[in-house]
Coordinates of C-alpha atoms and ligand atoms in Angstrom, one line a residue:
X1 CA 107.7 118.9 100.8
X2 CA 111.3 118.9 100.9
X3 CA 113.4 117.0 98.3
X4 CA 116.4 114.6 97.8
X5 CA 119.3 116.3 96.7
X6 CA 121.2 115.5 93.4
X7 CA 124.6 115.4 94.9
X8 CA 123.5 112.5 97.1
X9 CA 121.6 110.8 93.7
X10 CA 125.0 111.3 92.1
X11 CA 126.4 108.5 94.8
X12 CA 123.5 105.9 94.2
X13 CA 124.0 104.1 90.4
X14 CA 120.7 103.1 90.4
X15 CA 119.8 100.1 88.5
X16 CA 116.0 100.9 88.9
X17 CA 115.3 102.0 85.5
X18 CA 112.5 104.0 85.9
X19 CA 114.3 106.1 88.9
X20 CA 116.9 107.1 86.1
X21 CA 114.5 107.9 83.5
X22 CA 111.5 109.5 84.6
X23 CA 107.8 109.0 84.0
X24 CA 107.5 105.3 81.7
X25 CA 103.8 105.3 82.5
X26 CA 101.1 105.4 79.8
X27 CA 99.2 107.3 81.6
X28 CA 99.4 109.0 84.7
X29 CA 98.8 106.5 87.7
X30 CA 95.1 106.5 89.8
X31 CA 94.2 104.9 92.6
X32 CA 90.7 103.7 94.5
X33 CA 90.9 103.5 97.9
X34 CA 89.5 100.6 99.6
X35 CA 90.5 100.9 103.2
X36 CA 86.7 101.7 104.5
X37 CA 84.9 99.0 102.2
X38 CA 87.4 96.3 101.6
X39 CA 90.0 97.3 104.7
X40 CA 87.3 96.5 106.8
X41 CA 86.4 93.3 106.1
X42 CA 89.0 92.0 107.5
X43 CA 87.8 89.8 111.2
X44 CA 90.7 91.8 112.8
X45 CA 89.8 95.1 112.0
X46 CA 87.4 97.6 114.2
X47 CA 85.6 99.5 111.9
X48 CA 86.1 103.1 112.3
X49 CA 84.0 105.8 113.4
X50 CA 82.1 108.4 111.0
X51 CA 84.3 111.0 112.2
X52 CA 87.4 108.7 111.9
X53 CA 86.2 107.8 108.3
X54 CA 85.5 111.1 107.6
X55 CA 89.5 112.2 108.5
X56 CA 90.8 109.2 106.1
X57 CA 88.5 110.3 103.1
X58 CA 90.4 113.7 103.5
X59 CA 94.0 112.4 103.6
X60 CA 93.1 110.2 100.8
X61 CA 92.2 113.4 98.6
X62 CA 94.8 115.3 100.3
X63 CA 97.2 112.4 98.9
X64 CA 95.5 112.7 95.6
X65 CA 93.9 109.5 95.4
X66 CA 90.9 109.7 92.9
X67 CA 88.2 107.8 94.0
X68 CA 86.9 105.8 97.7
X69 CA 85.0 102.9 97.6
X70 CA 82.4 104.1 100.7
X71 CA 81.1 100.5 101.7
X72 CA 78.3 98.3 100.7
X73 CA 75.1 99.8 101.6
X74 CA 73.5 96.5 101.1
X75 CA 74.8 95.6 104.3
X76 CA 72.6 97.3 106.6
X77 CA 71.4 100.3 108.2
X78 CA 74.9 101.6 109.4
X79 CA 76.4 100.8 106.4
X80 CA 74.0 103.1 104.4
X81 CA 73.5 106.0 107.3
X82 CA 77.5 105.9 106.6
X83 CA 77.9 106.0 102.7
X84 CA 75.2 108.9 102.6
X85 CA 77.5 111.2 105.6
X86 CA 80.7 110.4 103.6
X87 CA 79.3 111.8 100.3
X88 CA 77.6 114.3 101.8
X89 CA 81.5 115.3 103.7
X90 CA 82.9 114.8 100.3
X91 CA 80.4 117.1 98.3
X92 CA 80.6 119.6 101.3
X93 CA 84.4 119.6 101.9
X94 CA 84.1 119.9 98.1
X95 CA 87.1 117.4 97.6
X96 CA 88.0 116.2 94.4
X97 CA 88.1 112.0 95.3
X98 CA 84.8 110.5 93.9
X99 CA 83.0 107.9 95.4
X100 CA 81.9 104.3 94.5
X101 CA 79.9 101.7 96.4
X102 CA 80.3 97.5 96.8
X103 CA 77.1 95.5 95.3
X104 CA 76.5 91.7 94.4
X105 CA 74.5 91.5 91.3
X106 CA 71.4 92.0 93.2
X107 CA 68.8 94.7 93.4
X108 CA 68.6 94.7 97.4
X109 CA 72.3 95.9 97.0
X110 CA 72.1 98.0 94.4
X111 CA 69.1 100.3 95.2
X112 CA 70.4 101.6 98.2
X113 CA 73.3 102.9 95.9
X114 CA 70.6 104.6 94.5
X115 CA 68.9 106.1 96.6
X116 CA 71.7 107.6 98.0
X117 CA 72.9 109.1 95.4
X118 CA 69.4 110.8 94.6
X119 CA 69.6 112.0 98.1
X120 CA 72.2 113.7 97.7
X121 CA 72.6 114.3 94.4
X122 CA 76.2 113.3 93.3
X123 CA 76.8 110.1 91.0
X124 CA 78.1 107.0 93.1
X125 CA 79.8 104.9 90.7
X126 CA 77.9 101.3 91.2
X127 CA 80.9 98.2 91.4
X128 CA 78.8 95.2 91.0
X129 CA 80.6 92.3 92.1
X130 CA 80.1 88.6 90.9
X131 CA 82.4 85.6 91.8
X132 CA 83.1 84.5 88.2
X133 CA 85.8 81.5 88.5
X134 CA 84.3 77.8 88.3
X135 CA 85.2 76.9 92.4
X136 CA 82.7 79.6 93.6
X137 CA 80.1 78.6 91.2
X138 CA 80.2 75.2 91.9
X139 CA 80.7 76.1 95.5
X140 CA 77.3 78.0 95.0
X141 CA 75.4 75.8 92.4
X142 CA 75.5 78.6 89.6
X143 CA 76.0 78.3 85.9
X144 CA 76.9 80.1 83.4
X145 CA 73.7 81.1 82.4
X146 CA 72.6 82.6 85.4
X147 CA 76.2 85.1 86.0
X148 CA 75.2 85.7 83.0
X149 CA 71.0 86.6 84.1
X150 CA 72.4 88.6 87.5
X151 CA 75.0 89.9 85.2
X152 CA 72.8 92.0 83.2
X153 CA 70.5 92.7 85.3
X154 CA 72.8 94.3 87.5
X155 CA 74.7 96.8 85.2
X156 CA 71.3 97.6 83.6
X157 CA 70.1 98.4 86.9
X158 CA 72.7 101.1 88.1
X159 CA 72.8 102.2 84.0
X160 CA 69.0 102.8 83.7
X161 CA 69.4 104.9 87.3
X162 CA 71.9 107.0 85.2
X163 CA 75.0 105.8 87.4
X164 CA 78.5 104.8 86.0
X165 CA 78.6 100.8 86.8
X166 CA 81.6 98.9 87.2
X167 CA 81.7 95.5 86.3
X168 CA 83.7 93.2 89.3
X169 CA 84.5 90.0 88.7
X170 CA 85.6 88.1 91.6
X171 CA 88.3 85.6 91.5
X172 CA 88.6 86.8 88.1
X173 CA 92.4 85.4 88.3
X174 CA 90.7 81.7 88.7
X175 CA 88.1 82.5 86.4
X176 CA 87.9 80.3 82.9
X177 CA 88.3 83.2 80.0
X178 CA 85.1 81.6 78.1
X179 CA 83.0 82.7 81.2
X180 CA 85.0 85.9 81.3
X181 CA 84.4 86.5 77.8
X182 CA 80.9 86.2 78.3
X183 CA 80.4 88.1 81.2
X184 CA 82.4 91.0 80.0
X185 CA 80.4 91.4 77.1
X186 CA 77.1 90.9 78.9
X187 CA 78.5 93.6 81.4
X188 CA 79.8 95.8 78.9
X189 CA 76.8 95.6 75.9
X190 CA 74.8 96.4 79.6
X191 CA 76.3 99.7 79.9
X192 CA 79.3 99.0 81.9
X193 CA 82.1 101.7 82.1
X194 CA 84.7 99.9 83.6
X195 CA 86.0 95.9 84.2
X196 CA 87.2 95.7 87.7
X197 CA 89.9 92.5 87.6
X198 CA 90.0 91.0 91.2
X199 CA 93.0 88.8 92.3
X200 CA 90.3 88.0 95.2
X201 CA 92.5 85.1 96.7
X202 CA 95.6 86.5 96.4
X203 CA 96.3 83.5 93.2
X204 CA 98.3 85.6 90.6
X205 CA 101.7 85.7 89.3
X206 CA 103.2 88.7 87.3
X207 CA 102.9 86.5 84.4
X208 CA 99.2 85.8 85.4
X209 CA 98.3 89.6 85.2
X210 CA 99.5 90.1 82.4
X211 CA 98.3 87.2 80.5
X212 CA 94.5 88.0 81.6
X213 CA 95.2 92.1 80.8
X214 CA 95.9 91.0 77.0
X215 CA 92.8 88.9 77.3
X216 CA 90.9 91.7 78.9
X217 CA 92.1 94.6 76.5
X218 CA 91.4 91.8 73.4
X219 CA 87.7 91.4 74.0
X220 CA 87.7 95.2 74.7
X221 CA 89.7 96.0 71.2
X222 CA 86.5 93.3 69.7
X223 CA 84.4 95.7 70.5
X224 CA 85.4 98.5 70.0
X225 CA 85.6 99.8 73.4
X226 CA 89.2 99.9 74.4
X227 CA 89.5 104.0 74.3
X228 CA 86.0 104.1 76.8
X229 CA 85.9 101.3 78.9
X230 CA 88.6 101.0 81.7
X231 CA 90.4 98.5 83.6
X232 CA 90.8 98.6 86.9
X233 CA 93.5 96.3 89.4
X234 CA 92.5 95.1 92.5
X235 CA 94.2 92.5 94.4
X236 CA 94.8 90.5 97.6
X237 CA 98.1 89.4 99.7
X238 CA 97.6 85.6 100.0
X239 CA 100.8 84.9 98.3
X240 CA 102.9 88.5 99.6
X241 CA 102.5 90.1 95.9
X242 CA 99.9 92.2 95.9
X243 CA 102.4 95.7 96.3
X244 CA 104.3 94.2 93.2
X245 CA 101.6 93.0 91.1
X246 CA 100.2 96.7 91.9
X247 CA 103.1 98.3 90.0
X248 CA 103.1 96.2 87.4
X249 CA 99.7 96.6 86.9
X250 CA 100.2 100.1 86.4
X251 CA 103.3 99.3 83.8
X252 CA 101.1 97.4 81.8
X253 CA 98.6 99.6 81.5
X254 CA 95.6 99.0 84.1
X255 CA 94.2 103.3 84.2
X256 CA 93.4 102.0 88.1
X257 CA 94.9 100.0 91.1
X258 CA 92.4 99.2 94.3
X259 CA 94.7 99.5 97.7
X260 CA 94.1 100.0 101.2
X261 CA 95.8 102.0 103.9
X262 CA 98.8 99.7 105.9
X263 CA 97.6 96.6 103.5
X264 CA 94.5 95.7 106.0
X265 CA 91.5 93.8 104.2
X266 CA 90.0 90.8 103.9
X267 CA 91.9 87.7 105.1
X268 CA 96.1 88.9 104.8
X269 CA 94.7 91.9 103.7
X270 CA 95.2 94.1 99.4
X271 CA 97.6 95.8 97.9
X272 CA 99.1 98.7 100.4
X273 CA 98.2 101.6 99.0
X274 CA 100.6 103.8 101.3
X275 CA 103.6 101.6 99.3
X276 CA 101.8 101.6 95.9
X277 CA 102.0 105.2 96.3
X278 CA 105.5 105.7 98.1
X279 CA 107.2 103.6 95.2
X280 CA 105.3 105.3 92.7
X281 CA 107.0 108.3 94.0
X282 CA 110.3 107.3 94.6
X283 CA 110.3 105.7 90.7
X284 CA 109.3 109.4 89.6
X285 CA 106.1 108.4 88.3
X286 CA 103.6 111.0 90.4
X287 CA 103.1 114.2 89.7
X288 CA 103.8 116.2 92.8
X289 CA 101.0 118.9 92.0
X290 CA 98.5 116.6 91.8
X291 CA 99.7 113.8 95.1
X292 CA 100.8 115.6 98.3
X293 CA 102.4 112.3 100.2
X294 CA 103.5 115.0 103.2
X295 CA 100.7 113.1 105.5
X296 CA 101.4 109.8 104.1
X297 CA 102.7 108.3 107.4
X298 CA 99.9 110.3 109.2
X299 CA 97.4 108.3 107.2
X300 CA 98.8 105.1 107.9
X301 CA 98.7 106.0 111.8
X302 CA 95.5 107.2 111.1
X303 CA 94.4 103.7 109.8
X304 CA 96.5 102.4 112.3
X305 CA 94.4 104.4 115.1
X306 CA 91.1 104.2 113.5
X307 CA 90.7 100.1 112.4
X308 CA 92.9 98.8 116.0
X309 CA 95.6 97.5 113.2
X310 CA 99.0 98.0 114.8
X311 CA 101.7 99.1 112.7
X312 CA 104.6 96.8 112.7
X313 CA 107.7 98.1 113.5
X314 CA 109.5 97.0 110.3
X315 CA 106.4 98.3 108.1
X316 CA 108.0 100.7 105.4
X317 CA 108.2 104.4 106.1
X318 CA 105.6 104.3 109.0
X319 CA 107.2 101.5 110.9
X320 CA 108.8 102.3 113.9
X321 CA 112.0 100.6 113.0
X322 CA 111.9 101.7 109.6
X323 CA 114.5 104.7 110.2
X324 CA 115.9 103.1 114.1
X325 CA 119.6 102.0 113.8
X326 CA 121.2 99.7 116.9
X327 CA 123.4 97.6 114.5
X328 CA 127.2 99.1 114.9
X329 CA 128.3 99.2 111.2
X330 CA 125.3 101.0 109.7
X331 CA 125.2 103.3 112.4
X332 CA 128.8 104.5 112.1
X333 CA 128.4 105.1 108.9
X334 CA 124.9 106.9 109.5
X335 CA 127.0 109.3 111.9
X336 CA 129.5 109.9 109.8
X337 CA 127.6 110.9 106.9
X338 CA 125.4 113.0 109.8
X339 CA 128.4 115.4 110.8
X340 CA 128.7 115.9 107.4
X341 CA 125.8 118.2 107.9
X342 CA 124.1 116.9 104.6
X343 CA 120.9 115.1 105.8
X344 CA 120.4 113.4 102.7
X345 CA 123.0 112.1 103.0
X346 CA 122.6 110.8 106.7
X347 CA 119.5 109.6 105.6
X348 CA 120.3 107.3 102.3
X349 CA 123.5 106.0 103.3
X350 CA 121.8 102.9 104.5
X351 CA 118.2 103.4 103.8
X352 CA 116.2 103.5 100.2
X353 CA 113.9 105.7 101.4
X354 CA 114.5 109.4 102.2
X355 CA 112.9 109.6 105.6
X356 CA 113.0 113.1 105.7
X357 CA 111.4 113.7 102.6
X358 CA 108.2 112.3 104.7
X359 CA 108.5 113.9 107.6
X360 CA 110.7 111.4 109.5
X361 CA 114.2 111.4 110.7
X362 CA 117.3 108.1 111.3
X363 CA 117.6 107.4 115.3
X364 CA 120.6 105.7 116.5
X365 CA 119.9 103.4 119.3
X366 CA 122.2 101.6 121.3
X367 CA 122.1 97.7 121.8
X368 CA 123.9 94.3 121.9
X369 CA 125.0 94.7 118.1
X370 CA 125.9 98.1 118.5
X371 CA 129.4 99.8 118.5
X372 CA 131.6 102.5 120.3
X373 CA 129.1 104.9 117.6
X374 CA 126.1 104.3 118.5
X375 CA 127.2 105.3 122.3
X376 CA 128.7 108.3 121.7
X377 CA 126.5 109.6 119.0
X378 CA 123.8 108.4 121.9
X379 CA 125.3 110.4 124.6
X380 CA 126.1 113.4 122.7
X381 CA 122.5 113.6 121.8
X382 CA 121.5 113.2 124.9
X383 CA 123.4 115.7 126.5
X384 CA 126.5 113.8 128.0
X385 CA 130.3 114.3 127.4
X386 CA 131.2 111.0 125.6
X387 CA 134.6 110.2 128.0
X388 CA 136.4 107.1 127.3
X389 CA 135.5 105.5 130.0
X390 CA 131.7 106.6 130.2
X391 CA 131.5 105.0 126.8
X392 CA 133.2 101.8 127.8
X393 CA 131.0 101.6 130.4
X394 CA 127.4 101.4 128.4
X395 CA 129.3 99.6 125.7
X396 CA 130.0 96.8 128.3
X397 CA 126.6 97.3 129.5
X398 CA 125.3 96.7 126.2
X399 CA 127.1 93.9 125.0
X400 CA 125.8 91.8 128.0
X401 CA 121.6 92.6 127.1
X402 CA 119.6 90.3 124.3
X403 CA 117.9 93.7 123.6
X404 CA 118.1 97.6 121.9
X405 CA 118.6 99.6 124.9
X406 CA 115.3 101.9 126.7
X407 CA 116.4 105.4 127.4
X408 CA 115.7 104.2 130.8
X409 CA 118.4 101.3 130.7
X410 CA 121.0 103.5 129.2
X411 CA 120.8 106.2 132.2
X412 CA 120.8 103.2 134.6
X413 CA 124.1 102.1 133.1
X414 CA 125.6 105.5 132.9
X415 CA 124.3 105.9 136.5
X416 CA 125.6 102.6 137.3
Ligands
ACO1 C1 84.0 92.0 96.5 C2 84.0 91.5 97.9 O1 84.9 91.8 98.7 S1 83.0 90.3 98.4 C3 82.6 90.7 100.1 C4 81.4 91.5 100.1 N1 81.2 92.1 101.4 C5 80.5 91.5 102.4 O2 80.1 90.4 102.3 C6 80.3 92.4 103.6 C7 78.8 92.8 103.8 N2 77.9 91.6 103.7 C8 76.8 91.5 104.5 O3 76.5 92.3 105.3 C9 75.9 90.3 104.2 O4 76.7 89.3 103.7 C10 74.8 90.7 103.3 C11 73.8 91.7 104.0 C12 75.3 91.4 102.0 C13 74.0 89.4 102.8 O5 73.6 88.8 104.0 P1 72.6 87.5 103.9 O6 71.5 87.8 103.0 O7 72.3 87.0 105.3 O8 73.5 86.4 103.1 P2 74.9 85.7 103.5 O9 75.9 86.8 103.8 O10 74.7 84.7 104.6 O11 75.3 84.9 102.2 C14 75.6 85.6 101.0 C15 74.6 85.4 100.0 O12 74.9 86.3 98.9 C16 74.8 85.5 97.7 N3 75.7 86.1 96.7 C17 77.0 86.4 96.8 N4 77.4 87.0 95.7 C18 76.3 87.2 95.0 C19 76.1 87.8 93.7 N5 77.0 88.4 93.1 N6 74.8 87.8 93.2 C20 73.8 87.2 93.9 N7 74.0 86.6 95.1 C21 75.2 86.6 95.6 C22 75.3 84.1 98.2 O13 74.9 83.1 97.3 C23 74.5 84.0 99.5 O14 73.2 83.7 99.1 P3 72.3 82.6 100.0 O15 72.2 83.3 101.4 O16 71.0 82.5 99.3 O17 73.1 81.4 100.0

């Protein structure tokens, strides 16, 4: 995987701390992919095929992404027929990801998480799931008491099968901390290995995170479980800051963020786990060895093709758009720093991310906004001598469209 160089870093002063200074992390970043469990819930979203599931597990290891939620078995006969072919991929393929499964605290969705994983006999790590904050158990008619009851249960369930249980409270970011405190420690006296924070509605604030980590990590440090038990981030879009809250989740100190392939997931979808991972990079905090983003954007197409979610044009790094130039002051100076001959250069002078460095590459285009650059840089590329008045010609052409010119429409006009 190429590189940027650091005679083109030399001419950014970068005010992104991290990107100056290296790896701030406490620990090294890890991620759970929720694109086939999560992604899919959304009303939008086709779910993919066996096959097609079976070619995003192995980008997601490929990427170095630790662990894939596999679905929620207690949701059916597919569901299950599915979760036992992926593990069996996974321990066949021998990839390194791990696997977890989706539960509510019942035993109808728990057992199948068990039988599966006798089956085959590879660990599934059991996230039991319980809506914790007081609108969903007044929407429901539940009291503490009985989160409490399906609480333990639950975790002792998955625990007494001999599998790792997460504990998932949902619209934990809602959710009153004396029911928190009290489920946590009914989760975590239960066996639990890990508290799963869920910004389920897409409710917090930077501030918010942070505020319910401390409380988290203090009734962890009560018990004397803060150096076993693990925290993991997952959040929703509602509000457009589930990317950011992502990273600073990992700044704070969460050991795990929950993302999903091109954002998809229930409602405005989670955290994108293609950007979580991208900025991660570009802020220096991935090890290369261990996170090969080279098929980054052909896992996003690969969501993209498998879930019927289109890419938007302006998406980062994938987006069609996201390296395309029409506008006549960025492209000249995109040119100019192309016949340079230094790429890097050509492709950071008006963009943050190296497109190169994943596989893609700046296009000039030519269109109403556009200057005398675009069209000769346009026409060279394409094989035509740029004369004076072949140029003024598109130009004029140009000018008088509401539109970035097709290939088509540019050989019309030269034609013309
Ligand atoms: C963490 C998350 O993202 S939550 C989203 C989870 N994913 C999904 O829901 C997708 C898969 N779901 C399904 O296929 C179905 O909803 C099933 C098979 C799980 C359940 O189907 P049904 O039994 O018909 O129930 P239905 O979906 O209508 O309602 C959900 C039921 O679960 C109950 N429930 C929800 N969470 C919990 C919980 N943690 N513990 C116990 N019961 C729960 C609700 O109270 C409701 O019960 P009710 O039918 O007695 O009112």
């Amino acid at each position: 995987m190429a590189t940027t160089h650091a005679n083109t870093a030399a001419l950014i002063y970068d005010w992104n701390e991290k990107e100056r200074t290296g790896p701030l992390l406490r620990r090294a970043p890890r991620f759970v992919d929720e694109s086939i469990r999560d992604g899919i819930q959304s009303p939008s979203v086709r779910d993919p095929s066996i096959e097609q599931k079976m070619e995003l597990v192995r980008l997601m290891d490929r990427m170095g992404v630790q662990a894939v939620n596999l679905g929620l078995p207690g949701a059916g006969r597919r569901a299950q027929e599915d979760v036992e072919r992926l593990l069996r991929f996974i321990v066949e393929e021998k990839l390194r990801i791990t696997a977890n499964c989706a539960a509510r605290t019942v035993a109808s969705d728990i057992h199948p998480i068990i039988d599966i994983s006798q089956k085959v006999g590879v660990p599934i790590e059991v996230m039991t799931f319980i809506g914790s904050s007081p609108i969903r158990g007044y929407t429901e008619g539940w009291d503490n008491e009985r989160l409490k009851k399906h609480t333990h249960e639950a975790v002792k369930l998955g625990v007494d099968h001999g599998l790792p249980v997460g504990f998932v409270t949902e619209d934990t970011t809602r959710s009153h901390p004396k029911t928190l405190d009290v489920l946590f420690r009914t989760a975590l006296e239960a066996g639990a290995g890990r508290l799963v924070l869920c910004d389920t509605c897409g409710h917090a604030t930077p501030d918010g995170l942070r505020n319910l980590l401390n409380f988290a990590r203090g009734v962890l440090r009560s018990m004397d479980l803060e150096d076993t038990v693990e925290l993991d981030w997952h959040g929703h879009n509602d509000r457009g800051m589930a990317l950011v809250l992502g990273l600073y989740a990992f700044e704070w100190g969460f050991h795990r963020v929950h993302g999903c392939g091109l954002g998809i997931g229930e409602r405005v979808g989670n955290c994108s786990l293609d950007l979580l991972l991208l900025n991660l990079f570009l802020l220096g905090q991935l090890d290369p060895k261990q996170h090969d983003l080279s098929c980054l954007v052909e896992y996003v197409e690969k969501i993209s093709e498998a879930t019927g979610v289109p890419i938007h044009p302006s998406y980062p790094l994938s987006g069609r758009d996201a390296f395309r130039t029409a506008t006549g002051v960025h492209a000249a100076a995109i040119i100019k720093a192309t016949k340079t001959g230094d790429h890097d250069l050509a492709d950071r002078v008006y963009s943050s991310v190296p497109a190169r460095v994943f596989g893609r590459k700046q296009e000039i285009e030519i269109g109403h906004y556009s200057g005398r650059s675009n069209v000769i840089f346009w026409l060279r590329e394409h094989g035509y001598e740029p004369s004076d008045e072949l140029v003024d010609k598109v130009f004029a052409f140009a000018k008088a469209q509401d539109h970035t010119l097709t290939t088509e429409e540019v050989k019309a006009a030269i034609a013309g």
